[in-house]
Structure formats: structure tokens, C-alpha cells
Tab-separated table of C-alpha atoms in Angstrom:
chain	number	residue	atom	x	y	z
A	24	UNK	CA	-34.080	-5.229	8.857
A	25	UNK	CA	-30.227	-4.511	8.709
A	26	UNK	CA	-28.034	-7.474	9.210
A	27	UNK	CA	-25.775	-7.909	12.265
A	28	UNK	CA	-22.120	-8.798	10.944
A	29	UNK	CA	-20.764	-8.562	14.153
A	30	UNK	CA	-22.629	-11.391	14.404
A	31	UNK	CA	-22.317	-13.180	11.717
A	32	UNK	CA	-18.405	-12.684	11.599
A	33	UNK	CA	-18.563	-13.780	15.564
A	34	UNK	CA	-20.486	-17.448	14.515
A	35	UNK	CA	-18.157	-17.942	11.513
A	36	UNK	CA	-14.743	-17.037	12.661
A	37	UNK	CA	-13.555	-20.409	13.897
A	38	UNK	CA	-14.358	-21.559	9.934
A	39	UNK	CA	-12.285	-18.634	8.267
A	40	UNK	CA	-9.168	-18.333	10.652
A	41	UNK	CA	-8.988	-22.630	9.576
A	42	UNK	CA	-9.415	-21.387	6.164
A	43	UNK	CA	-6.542	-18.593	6.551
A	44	UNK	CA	-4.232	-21.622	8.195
A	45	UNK	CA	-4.945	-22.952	5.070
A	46	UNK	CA	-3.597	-20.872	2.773
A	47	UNK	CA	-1.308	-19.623	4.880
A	48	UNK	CA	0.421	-23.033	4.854
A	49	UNK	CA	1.275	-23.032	1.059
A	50	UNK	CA	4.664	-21.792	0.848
A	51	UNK	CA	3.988	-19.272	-2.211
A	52	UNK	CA	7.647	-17.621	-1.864
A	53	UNK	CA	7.640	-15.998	-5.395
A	54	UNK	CA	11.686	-15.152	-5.069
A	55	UNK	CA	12.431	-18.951	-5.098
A	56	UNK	CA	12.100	-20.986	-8.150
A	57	UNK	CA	11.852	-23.970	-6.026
A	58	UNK	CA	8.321	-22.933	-4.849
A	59	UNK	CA	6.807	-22.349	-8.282
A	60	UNK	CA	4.388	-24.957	-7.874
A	61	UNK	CA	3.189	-23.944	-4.689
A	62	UNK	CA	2.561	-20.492	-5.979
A	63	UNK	CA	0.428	-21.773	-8.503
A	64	UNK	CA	-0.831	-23.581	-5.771
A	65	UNK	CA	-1.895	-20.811	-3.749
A	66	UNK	CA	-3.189	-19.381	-6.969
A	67	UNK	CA	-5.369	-22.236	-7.445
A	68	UNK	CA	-6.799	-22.168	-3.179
A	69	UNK	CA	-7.476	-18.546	-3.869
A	70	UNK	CA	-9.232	-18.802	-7.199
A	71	UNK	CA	-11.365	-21.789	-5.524
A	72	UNK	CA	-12.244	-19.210	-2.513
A	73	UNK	CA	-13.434	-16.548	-4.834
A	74	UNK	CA	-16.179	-19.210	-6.534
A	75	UNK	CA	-17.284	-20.281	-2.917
A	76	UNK	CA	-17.569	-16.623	-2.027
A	77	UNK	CA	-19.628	-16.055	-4.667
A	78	UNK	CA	-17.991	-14.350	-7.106
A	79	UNK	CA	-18.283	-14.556	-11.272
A	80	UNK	CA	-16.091	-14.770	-13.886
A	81	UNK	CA	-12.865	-16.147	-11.614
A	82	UNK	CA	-10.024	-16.985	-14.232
A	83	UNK	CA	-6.423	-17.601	-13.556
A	84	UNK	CA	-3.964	-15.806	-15.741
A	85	UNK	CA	-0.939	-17.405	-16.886
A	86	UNK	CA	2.298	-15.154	-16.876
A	87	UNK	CA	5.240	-15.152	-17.819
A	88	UNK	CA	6.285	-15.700	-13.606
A	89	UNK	CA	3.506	-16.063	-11.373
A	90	UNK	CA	-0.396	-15.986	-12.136
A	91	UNK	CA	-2.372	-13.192	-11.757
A	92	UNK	CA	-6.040	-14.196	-10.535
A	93	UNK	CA	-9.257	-11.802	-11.550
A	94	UNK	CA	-12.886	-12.236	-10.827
A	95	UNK	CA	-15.828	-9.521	-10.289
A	96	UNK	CA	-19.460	-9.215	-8.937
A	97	UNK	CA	-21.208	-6.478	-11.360
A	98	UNK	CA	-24.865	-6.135	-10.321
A	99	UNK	CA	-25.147	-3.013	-8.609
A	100	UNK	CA	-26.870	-0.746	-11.525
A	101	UNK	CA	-25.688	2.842	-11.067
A	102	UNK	CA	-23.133	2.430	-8.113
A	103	UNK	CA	-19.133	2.697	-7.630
A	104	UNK	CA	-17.539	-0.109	-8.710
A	105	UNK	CA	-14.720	-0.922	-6.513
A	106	UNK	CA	-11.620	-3.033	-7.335
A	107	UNK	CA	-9.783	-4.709	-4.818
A	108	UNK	CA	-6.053	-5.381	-5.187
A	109	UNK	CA	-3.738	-7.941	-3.440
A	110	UNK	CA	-1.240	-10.674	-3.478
A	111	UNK	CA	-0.900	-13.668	-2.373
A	112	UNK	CA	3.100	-14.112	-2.894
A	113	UNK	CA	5.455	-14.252	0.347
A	114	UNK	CA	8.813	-12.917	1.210
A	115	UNK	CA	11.507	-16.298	1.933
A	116	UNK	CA	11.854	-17.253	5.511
A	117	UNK	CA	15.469	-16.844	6.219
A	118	UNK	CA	16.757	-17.211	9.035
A	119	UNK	CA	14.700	-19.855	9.382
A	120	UNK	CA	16.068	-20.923	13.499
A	121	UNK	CA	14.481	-17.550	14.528
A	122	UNK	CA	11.192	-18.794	13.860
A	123	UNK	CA	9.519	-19.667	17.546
A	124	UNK	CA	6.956	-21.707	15.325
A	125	UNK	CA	7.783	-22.717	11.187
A	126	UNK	CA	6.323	-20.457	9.260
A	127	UNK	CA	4.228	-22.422	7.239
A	128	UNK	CA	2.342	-24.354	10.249
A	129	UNK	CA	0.375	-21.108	11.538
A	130	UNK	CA	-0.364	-20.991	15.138
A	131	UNK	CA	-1.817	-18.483	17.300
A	132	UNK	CA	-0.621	-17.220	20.389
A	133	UNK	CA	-1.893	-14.368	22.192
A	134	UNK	CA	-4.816	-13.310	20.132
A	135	UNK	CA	-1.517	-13.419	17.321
A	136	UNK	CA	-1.799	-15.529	14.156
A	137	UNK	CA	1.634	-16.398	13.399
A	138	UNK	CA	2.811	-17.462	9.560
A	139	UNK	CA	4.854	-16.188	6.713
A	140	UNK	CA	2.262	-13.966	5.314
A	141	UNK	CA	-0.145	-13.577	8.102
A	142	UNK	CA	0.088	-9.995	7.416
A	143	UNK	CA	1.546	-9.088	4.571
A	144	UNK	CA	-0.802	-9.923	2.526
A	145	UNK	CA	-2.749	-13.084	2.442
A	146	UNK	CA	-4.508	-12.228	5.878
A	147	UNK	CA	-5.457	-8.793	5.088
A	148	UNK	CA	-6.406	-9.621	1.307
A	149	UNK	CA	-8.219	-12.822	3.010
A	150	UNK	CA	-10.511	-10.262	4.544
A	151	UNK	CA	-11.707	-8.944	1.585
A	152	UNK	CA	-12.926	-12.035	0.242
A	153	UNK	CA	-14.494	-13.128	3.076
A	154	UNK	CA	-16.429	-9.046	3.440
A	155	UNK	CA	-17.693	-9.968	0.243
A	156	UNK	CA	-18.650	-13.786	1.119
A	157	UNK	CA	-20.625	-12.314	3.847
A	158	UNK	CA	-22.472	-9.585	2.405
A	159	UNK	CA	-23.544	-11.647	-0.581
A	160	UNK	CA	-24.668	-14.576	1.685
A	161	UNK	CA	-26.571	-12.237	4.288
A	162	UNK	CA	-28.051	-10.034	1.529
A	163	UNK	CA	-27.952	-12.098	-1.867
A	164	UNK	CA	-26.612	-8.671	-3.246
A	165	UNK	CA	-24.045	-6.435	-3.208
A	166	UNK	CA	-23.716	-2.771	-2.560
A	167	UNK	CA	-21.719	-1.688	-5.092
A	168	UNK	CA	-20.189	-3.525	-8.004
A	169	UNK	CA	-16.677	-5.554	-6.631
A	170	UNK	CA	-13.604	-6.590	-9.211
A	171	UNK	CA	-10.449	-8.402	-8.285
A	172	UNK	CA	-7.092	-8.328	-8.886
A	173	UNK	CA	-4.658	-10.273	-7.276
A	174	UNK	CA	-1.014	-11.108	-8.212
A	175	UNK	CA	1.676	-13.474	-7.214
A	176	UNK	CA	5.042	-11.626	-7.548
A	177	UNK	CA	4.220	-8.348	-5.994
A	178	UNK	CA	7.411	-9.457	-3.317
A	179	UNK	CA	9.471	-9.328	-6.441
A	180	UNK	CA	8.262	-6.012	-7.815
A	181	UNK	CA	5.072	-7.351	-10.155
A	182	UNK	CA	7.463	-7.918	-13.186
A	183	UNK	CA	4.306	-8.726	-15.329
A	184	UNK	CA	1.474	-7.052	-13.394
A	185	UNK	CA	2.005	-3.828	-15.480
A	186	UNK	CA	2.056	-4.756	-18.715
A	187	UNK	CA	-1.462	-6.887	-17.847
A	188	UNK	CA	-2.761	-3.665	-16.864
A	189	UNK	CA	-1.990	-1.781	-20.285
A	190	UNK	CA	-3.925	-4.850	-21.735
A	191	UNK	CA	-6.967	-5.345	-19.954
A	192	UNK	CA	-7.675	-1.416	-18.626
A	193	UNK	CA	-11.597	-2.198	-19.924
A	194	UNK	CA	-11.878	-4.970	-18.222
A	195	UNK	CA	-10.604	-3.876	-14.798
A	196	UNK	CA	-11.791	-0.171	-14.785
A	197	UNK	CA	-13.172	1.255	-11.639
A	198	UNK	CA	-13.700	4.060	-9.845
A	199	UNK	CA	-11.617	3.386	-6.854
A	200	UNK	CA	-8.763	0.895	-5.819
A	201	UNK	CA	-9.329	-0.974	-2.573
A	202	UNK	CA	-5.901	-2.333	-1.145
A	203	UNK	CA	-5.314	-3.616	2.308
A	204	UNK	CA	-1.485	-3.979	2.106
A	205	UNK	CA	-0.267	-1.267	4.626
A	206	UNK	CA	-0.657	-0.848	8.883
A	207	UNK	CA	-2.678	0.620	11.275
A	208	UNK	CA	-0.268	3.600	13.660
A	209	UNK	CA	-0.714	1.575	17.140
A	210	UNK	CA	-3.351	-0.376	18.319
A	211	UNK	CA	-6.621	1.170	17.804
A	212	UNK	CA	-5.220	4.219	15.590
A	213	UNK	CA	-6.328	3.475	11.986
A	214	UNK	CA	-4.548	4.837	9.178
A	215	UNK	CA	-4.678	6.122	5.489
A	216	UNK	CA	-2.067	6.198	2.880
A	217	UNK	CA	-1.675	9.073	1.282
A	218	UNK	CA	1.726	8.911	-0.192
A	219	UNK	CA	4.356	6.133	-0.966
A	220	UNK	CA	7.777	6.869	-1.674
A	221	UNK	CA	9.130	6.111	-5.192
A	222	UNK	CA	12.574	4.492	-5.832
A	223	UNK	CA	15.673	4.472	-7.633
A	224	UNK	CA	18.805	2.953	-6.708
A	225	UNK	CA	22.682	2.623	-8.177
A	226	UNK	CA	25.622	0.907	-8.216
A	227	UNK	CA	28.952	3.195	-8.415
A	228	UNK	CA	32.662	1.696	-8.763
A	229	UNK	CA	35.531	3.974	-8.778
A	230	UNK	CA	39.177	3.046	-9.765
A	231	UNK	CA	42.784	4.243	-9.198
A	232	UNK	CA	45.476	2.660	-10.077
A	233	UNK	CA	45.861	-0.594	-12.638
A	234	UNK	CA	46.603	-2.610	-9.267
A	235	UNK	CA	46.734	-2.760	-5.512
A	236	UNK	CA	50.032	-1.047	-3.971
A	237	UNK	CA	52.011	-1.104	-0.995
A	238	UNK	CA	51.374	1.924	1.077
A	239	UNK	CA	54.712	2.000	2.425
A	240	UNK	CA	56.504	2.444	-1.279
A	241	UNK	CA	53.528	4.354	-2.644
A	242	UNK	CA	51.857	6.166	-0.025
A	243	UNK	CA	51.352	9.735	0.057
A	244	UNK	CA	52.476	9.806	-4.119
A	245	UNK	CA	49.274	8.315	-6.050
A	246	UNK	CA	45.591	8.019	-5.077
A	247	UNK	CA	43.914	6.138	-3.059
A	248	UNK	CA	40.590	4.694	-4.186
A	249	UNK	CA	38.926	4.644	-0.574
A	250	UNK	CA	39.837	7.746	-0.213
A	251	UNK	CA	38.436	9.182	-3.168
A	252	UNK	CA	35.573	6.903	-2.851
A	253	UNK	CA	34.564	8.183	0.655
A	254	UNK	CA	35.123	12.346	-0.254
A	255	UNK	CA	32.848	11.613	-3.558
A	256	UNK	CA	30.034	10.475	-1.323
A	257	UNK	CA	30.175	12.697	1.456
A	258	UNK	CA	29.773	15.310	-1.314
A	259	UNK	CA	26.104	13.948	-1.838
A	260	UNK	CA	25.146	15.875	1.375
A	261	UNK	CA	25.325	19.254	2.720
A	262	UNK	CA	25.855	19.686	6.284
A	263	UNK	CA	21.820	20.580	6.927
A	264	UNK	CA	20.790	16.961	6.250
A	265	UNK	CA	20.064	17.907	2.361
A	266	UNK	CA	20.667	15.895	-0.582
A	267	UNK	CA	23.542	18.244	-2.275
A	268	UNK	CA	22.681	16.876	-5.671
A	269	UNK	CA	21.641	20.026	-8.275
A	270	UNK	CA	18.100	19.059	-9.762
A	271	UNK	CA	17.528	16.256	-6.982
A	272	UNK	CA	14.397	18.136	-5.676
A	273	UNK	CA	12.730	19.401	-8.745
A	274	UNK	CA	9.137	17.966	-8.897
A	275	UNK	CA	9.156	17.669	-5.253
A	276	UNK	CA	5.488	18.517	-3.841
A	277	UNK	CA	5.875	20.609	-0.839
A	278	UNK	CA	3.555	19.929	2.259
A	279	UNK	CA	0.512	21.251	2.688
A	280	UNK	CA	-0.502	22.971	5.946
A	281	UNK	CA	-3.403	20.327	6.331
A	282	UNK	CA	-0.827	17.471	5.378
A	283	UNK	CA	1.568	18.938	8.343
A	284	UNK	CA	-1.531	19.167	10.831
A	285	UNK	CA	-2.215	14.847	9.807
A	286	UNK	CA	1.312	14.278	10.783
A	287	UNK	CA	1.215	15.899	13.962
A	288	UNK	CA	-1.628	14.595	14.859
A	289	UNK	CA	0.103	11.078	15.036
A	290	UNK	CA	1.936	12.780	18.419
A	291	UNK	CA	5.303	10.469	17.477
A	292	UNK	CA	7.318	10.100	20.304
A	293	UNK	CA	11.042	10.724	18.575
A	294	UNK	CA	12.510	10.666	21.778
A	295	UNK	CA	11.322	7.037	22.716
A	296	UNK	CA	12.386	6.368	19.174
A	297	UNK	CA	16.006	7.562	20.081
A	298	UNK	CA	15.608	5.665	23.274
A	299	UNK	CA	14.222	2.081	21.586
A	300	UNK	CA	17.357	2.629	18.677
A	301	UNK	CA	19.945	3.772	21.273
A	302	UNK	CA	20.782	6.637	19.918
A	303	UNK	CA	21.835	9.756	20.950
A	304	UNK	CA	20.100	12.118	17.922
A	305	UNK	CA	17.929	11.652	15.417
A	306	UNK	CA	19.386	12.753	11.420
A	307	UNK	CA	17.674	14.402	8.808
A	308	UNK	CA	16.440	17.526	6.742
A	309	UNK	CA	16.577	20.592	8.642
A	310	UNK	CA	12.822	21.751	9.443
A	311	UNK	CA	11.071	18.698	9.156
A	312	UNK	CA	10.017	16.072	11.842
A	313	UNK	CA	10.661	12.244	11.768
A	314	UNK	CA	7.687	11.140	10.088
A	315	UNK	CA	7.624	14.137	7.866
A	316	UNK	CA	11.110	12.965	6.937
A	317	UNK	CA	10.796	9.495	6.429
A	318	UNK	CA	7.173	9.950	4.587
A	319	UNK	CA	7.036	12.821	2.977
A	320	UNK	CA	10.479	13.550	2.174
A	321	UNK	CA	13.073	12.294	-0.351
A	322	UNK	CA	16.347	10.711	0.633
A	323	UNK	CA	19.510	9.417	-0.540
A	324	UNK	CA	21.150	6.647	1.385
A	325	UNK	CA	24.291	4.590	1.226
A	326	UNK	CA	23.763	0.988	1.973
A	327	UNK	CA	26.958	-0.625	1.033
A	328	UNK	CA	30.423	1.123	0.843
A	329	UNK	CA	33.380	-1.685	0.532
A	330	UNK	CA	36.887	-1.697	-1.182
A	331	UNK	CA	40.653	-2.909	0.145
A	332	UNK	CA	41.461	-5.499	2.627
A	333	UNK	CA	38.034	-6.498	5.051
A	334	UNK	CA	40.219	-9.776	6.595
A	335	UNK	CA	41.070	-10.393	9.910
A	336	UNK	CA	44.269	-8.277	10.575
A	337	UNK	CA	46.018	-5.806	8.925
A	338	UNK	CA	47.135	-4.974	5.183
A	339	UNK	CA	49.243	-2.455	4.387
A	340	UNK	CA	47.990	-1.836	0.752
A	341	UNK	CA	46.483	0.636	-0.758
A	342	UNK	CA	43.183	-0.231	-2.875
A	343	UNK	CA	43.045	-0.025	-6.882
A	344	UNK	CA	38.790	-0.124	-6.455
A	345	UNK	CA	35.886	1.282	-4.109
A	346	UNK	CA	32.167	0.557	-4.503
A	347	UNK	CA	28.897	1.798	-3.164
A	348	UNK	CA	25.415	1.171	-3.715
A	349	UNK	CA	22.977	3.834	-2.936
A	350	UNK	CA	19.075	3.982	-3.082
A	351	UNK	CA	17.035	6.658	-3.305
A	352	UNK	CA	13.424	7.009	-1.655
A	353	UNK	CA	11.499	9.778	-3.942
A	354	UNK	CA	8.571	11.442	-3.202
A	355	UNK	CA	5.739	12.995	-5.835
A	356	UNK	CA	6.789	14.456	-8.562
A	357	UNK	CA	10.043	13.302	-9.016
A	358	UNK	CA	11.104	11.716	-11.899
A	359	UNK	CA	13.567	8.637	-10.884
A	360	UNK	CA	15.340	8.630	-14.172
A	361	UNK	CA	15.649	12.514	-13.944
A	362	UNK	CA	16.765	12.079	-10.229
A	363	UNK	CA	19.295	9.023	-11.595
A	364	UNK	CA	20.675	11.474	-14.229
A	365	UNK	CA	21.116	14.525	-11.999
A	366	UNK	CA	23.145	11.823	-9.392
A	367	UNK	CA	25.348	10.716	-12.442
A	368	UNK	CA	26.257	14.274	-13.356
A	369	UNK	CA	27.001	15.271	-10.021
A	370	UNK	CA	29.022	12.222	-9.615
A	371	UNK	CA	31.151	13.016	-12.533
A	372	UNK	CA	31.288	16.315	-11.644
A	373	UNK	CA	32.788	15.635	-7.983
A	374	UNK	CA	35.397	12.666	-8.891
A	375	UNK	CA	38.962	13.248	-7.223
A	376	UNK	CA	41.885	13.676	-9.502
A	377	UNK	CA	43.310	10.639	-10.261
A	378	UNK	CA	39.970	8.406	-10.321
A	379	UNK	CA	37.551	7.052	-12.711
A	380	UNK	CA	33.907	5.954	-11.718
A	381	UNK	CA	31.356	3.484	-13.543
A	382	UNK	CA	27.938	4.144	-12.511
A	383	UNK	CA	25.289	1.179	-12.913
A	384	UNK	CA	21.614	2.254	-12.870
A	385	UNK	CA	19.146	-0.359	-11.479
A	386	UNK	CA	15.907	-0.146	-10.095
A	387	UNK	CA	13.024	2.614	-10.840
A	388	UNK	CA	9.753	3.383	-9.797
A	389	UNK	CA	7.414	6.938	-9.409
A	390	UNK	CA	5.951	7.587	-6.224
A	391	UNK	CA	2.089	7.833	-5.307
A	392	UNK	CA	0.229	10.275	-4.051
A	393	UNK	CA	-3.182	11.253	-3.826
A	394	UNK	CA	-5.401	14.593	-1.955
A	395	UNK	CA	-6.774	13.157	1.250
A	396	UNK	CA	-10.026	15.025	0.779
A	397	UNK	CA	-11.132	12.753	-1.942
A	398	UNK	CA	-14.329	11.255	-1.428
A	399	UNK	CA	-13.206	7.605	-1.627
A	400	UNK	CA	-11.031	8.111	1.252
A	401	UNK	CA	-13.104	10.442	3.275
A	402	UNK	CA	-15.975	7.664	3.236
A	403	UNK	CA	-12.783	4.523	4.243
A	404	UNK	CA	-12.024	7.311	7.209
A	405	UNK	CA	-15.586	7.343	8.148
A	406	UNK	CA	-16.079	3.508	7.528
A	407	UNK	CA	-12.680	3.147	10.214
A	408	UNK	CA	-14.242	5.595	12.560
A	409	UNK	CA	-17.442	3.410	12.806
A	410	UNK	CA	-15.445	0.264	13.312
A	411	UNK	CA	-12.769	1.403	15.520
A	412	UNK	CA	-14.521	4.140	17.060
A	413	UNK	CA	-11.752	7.062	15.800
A	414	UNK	CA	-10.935	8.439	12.671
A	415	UNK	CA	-8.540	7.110	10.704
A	416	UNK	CA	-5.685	9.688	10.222
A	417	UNK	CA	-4.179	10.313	6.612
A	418	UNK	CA	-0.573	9.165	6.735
A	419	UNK	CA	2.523	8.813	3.965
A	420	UNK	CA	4.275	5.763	3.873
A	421	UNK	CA	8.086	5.776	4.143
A	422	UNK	CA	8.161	2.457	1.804
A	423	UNK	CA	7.442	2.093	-1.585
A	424	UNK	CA	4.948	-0.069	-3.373
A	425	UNK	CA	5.587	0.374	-7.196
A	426	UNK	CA	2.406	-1.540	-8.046
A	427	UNK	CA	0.233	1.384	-6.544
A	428	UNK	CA	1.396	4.481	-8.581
A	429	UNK	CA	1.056	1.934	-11.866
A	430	UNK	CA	-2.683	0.411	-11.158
A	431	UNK	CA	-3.539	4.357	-9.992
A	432	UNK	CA	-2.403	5.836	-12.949
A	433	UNK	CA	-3.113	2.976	-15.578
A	434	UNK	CA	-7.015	2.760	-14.494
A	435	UNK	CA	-7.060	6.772	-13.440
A	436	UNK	CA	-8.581	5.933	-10.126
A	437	UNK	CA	-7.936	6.650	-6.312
A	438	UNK	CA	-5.674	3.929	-4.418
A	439	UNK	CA	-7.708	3.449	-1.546
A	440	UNK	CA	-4.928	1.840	0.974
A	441	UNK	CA	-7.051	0.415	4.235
A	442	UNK	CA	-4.433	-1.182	5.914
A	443	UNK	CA	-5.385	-3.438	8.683
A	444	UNK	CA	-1.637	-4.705	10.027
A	445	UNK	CA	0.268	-2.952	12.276
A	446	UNK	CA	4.090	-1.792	12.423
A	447	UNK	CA	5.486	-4.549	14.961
A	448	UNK	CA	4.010	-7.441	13.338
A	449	UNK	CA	7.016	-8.420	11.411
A	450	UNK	CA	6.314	-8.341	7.734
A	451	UNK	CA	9.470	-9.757	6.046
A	452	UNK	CA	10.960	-10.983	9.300
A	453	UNK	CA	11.118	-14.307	11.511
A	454	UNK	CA	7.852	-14.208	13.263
A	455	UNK	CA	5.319	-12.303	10.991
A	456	UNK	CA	2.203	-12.697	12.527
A	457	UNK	CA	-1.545	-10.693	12.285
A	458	UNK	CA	-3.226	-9.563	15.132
A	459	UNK	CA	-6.970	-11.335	15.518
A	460	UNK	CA	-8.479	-8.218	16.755
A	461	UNK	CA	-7.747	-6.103	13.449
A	462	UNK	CA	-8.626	-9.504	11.780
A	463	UNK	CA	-12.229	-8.826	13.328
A	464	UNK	CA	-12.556	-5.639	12.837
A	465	UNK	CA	-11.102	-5.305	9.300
A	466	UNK	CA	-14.003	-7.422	8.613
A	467	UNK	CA	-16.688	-5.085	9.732
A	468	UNK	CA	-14.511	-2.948	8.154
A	469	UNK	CA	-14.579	-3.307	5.102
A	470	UNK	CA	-18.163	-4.046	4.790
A	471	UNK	CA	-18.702	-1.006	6.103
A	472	UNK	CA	-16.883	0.771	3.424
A	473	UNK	CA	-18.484	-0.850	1.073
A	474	UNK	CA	-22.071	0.175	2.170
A	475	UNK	CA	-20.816	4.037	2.636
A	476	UNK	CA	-19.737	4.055	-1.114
């Protein structure tokens, strides 16, 4: 006789939302030293969640920032074992007075439950625990054979997650990766991950002069670092919306007919878009739409050009120093210290007369992608079809998630991304908040998945 979990999630959803408040009241914001102690906190409620669930072998690992908590159920003889990845770090809360309710007393409003980290990720790691709670307490077994890892400074790029992994690949091999850290398209339109965007980003200073100078007694006779700074950087892109950077694309994976056929399947209105962002046009690589742009597509962006006088009023002066800092959004296969060299040389390369340039490389990370047809994620499209009554469509993701191409690659498994959010609910913003109904039905869910595999 098969077990109702509509049900059963139905009779016990009053208890697990007050559990959720719960956790979602420990301020766990892994950025701020201040909140140490609550993150081991939140360490410590999770860790105690995972015994009541059921689950063996629950240890907290000590780190050199935040703990990293494991635990595993592994008495399925003969079937997938599936390990489910999370965190249970926030973002900060800043600005704090655009908070309608404080972010650490969760309330709900309008089928809403609003908290820093409602959504990103405690709820939607939450229901993972609870899936397997439910399972193990309706059938006093489990379908397949369940591992988890969860971290506490994923917000701040899992500094120590990685080198965990290269230590303890034995211990949490499996054959796929379950991860519930991503969105749904709309309302009732689930989604699948297929891609995440890698990363690299730069600092660049340029220099004139040995000082400011007045631009009355030197104008027009030496150079001026804005000047130079702004034609270096508009040499970074042709006039087609391509990054003019020789060796930026190599390794770049070029989209599939059936990848192209996913993404216009999502119908995206870019003309609302333009409407909701008042603009007049949308920008971007010539023959490619919006979301094959921003998913599947690398970019290079400026997101900070300054230099000279920024005061109220006018200076007639002519600036010794420009700066820029520019990220990068890479897509499979594209090396980011490859991409970071090819920038430098170009950079060199393009430099007005007159100027010198430092250029600071910073952040790094590869890109993910996997084939949509796999079976692991064919069987999470058919578990979201059975839930939500349509099939989940296979998506890339814009953003990047370092952690995924590293756990992917380390334990050579799929990165199953089930993503239960949605886009408006405010994940690193005043007001984050989880919608109830994808709370219920991320339940049912997930169990289902776990039955199909």
C-alpha cells in the first residue's frame, strides 16, 4: 500500500514551517566575523535536525572558517546513492530600513515566508531533510542510499569546501549531486540547470603623468589618463556586441540545436523586459537571444570606471590615474586564467601613448555544464512533471556557483540542480522570502525523485 505524502506533508506542515522559523532566525551571515558564533550555531540546529530525521553518522567539521556538516543513510543494497548539497550561510542584511519585517523574525504574508535565507538556501535545503524525515518515518527505509554535505561559507565562495573535497572523495562519492540552490522560471514552470557561468574578474589602473595638472596650462600637450582610460576599454568590444579580446572565446561550447529549442521554449518576453527596465533596446552578441546571452554566453563587463575630480562642482584638472574593475562571466570550456591572460595581453597591447597600466588579477572559477539527456536529470524532469504537472525545462544559469563545477568534477558525478525558488523572491536583497506553495511541492518533490532513481 503506497503512502500518501501529500498527506502526510499536509498534517505536518504547521510543525516544519515552526521548525524553518527556527533556523531561519539564527543570523548565520558567514561575511561578518561578528556572527561566527551564530554560524556555528546554525551548524549545530542543522546537525541536531539530521539525527531527528533519522540520519547516521552526522559529524560537524571544523574549518578553518565555517563548519562543514556531513551525515548519510546507506542501506539501499544495489541502488544510486545520492548526495545532497547545501548551505546554511546567509548573505548580510544591508539596508536593513528596507526590511517590511527584520529579517531574522520570519513571518509570512501571502502564502510568502519572509527571512534572510528563506530561499537561498536554508528553506530549499530544509526540504531535503525533511523528504528524507518523511520517507524514513512512513517507510522505515529508504529508496536509494542519501549522503550530505552542507557548508557554511558558500556566500563567501566555500574558501575551505574544496580542499575537504580532495580529502574525503571516498567518503562522499556518489553517483549524482542533488542541490536545490537555484529557481523555478515563473510560477508553475519548473526548471533544470544545465549550465552556470564561470568567473574571473580584474582590477586595471592606468597612469599619466607623475601628478594632477591644470588643464588650462597643460591641456591639449600631455595625456590625459581618463582619456586613455576610457579608449583602452572601449577597445574590449567590437561594435556587434563581441568581446574584441583575441583568444577570449577559445574553449567556448557552441549551442546545440536541442539546447536552442530549451531556451525557446521558455517564450521570454524581451520586450516586457525592456518595458519593466525602461529601456529602449536590449544589448548583446549579435545572433543570440536574451537568455541565450545571459546563460549561455560569455561576457565582459565594466562595473566600476573612476579617476579625476567626482566632487560637487567643477575642477579644471586633468587626472594623473584612471581605474576600472571588470568581471568576466565564462561559459564551458573556458579557462579563466587563459581568458585573464588573453585580457592582459590585449590590454598591453591597446595602451595609449603616453600611459602605463597595472593589471590586478582576482577572482577565478570554471564554469559547469552538463548534457541534459543524462539520466539523473531526465528522471528530476519527470519527478517535476509529476509534482507540478509540466516538465521541467533544461535551463543555463546566468550566475555562477563555483562550488558546483568543483563537487562535479572532484566526485565525477552529475550536479543535479532542482531548484525550488523563484526569480522575484529576493535572494540577497531586503525582503527575501520563499513561496509556501513551492515549499509544498518541493516536498513531494523531492521524494518523488528519489523513488524514480
Amino acid at each position: 500500500m503506497s503512502v500518501d505524502y501529500k498527506a502526510y506533508f499536509a498534517e505536518h506542515r504547521e510543525t516544519h514551517l515552526n521548525e524553518l522559523k527556527e533556523w531561519l532566525s539564527i543570523p548565520s551571515i558567514s561575511a561578518l566575523s561578528e556572527h561566527k558564533g551564530d554560524v556555528a550555531k546554525a551548524a549545530e540546529w542543522l546537525a541536531g535536525k539530521l539525527t531527528e530525521a533519522g540520519l547516521e553518522h552526522v559529524e560537524i567539521h571544523q574549518t578553518d572558517g565555517h563548519p562543514i556538516i556531513t551525515a548519510d543513510y546507506l542501506h539501499a543494497e544495489g541502488k544510486p546513492t545520492l548526495l545532497i548539497y547545501g548551505h546554511y550561510d546567509v548573505q548580510p542584511v544591508d539596508p536593513l530600513h528596507l526590511w517590511e519585517t527584520p529579517p531574522f523574525e520570519p513571518a509570512i504574508r501571502n502564502g510568502k515566508l519572509y527571512a534572510r535565507g528563506a530561499t537561498d538556501d536554508k528553506g530549499q535545503l530544509f526540504l531535503h531533510v525533511k523528504a528524507v524525515e518523511a520517507i524514513l518515518k512512513q517507510e522505515k527505509e529508504l529508496p536509494v542510499n542519501i549522503k550530505f554535505c552542507i557548508e557554511g561559507e558558500e556566500e563567501v565562495s566555500s574558501p575551505n569546501l574544496p580542499l575537504y573535497l580532495d580529502n574525503n572523495k571516498d567518503k562522499l562519492a556518489a553517483d549524482a549531486i542533488l542541490i536545490s540552490d537555484t529557481s523555478l522560471l515563473a510560477p508553475g514552470k519548473p526548471a533544470i540547470s544545465t549550465g552556470l557561468r564561470g568567473l574571473c574578474s580584474l582590477e586595471l589602473s592606468l597612469e599619466t603623468a607623475n601628478t594632477d595638472l591644470h588643464s588650462g596650462t597643460y591641456g591639449g600637450g600631455v595625456p590625459n589618463a581618463l582619456h586613455a582610460m576610457v579608449s583602452l576599454l572601449a577597445s574590449l568590444h567590437d561594435e556587434q556586441g563581441r568581446v574584441a579580446v583575441d583568444g577570449f572565446y577559445d574553449g567556448v561550447l557552441e549551442l546545440s540545436p536541442e539546447m536552442r529549442e530549451e531556451f525557446a521554449k521558455q517564450e521570454f518576453d524581451e520586450e516586457k523586459l525592456k518595458k519593466d527596465l525602461g529601456l529602449d533596446s536590449l544589448y548583446g552578441e549579435e545572433g543570440f537571444s536574451f537568455v541565450e546571452r545571459v546563460g549561455a554566453r560569455p561576457t565582459l563587463e565594466l562595473n566600476g570606471v573612476y579617476g579625476g575630480f567626482q566632487g560637487e562642482g567643477s575642477k579644471t584638472v586633468i587626472p594623473r590615474e584612471a581605474h576600472a574593475k571588470i568581471t568576466c562571466r565564462l561559459v564551458a570550456n573556458q579557462d579563466p586564467q587563459a581568458v585573464l591572460d588573453a585580457i592582459e595581453k590585449h590590454l598591453h597591447a591597446h595602451t595609449p601613448v603616453g600611459a602605463k597600466i597595472t593589471f590586478k588579477p582576482k577572482e577565478k572559477a570554471f564554469a559547469f555544464n552538463i548534457d541534459p539527456t543524462h539520466p539523473m536529470l531526465q528522471k528530476a524532469a519527470d519527478a517535476f512533471e509529476n509534482v507540478y504537472g509540466t516538465r521541467a525545462l533544461f535551463t543555463k544559469d546566468g550566475g555562477s556557483i563555483p562550488i558546483v563545477e568543483k563537487l562535479s568534477s572532484t566526485l565525477n558525478a552529475p550536479a543535479v540542480m532542482m531548484g525550488f525558488g523563484l526569480p522575484d523572491e529576493n535572494l540577497h536583497a531586503p525582503n527575501e522570502h520563499f513561496n509556501l506553495e513551492n515549499f509544498d511541492k518541493g516536498l513531494l518533490t523531492i521524494v518523488e525523485y528519489m523513488k524514480l532513481v
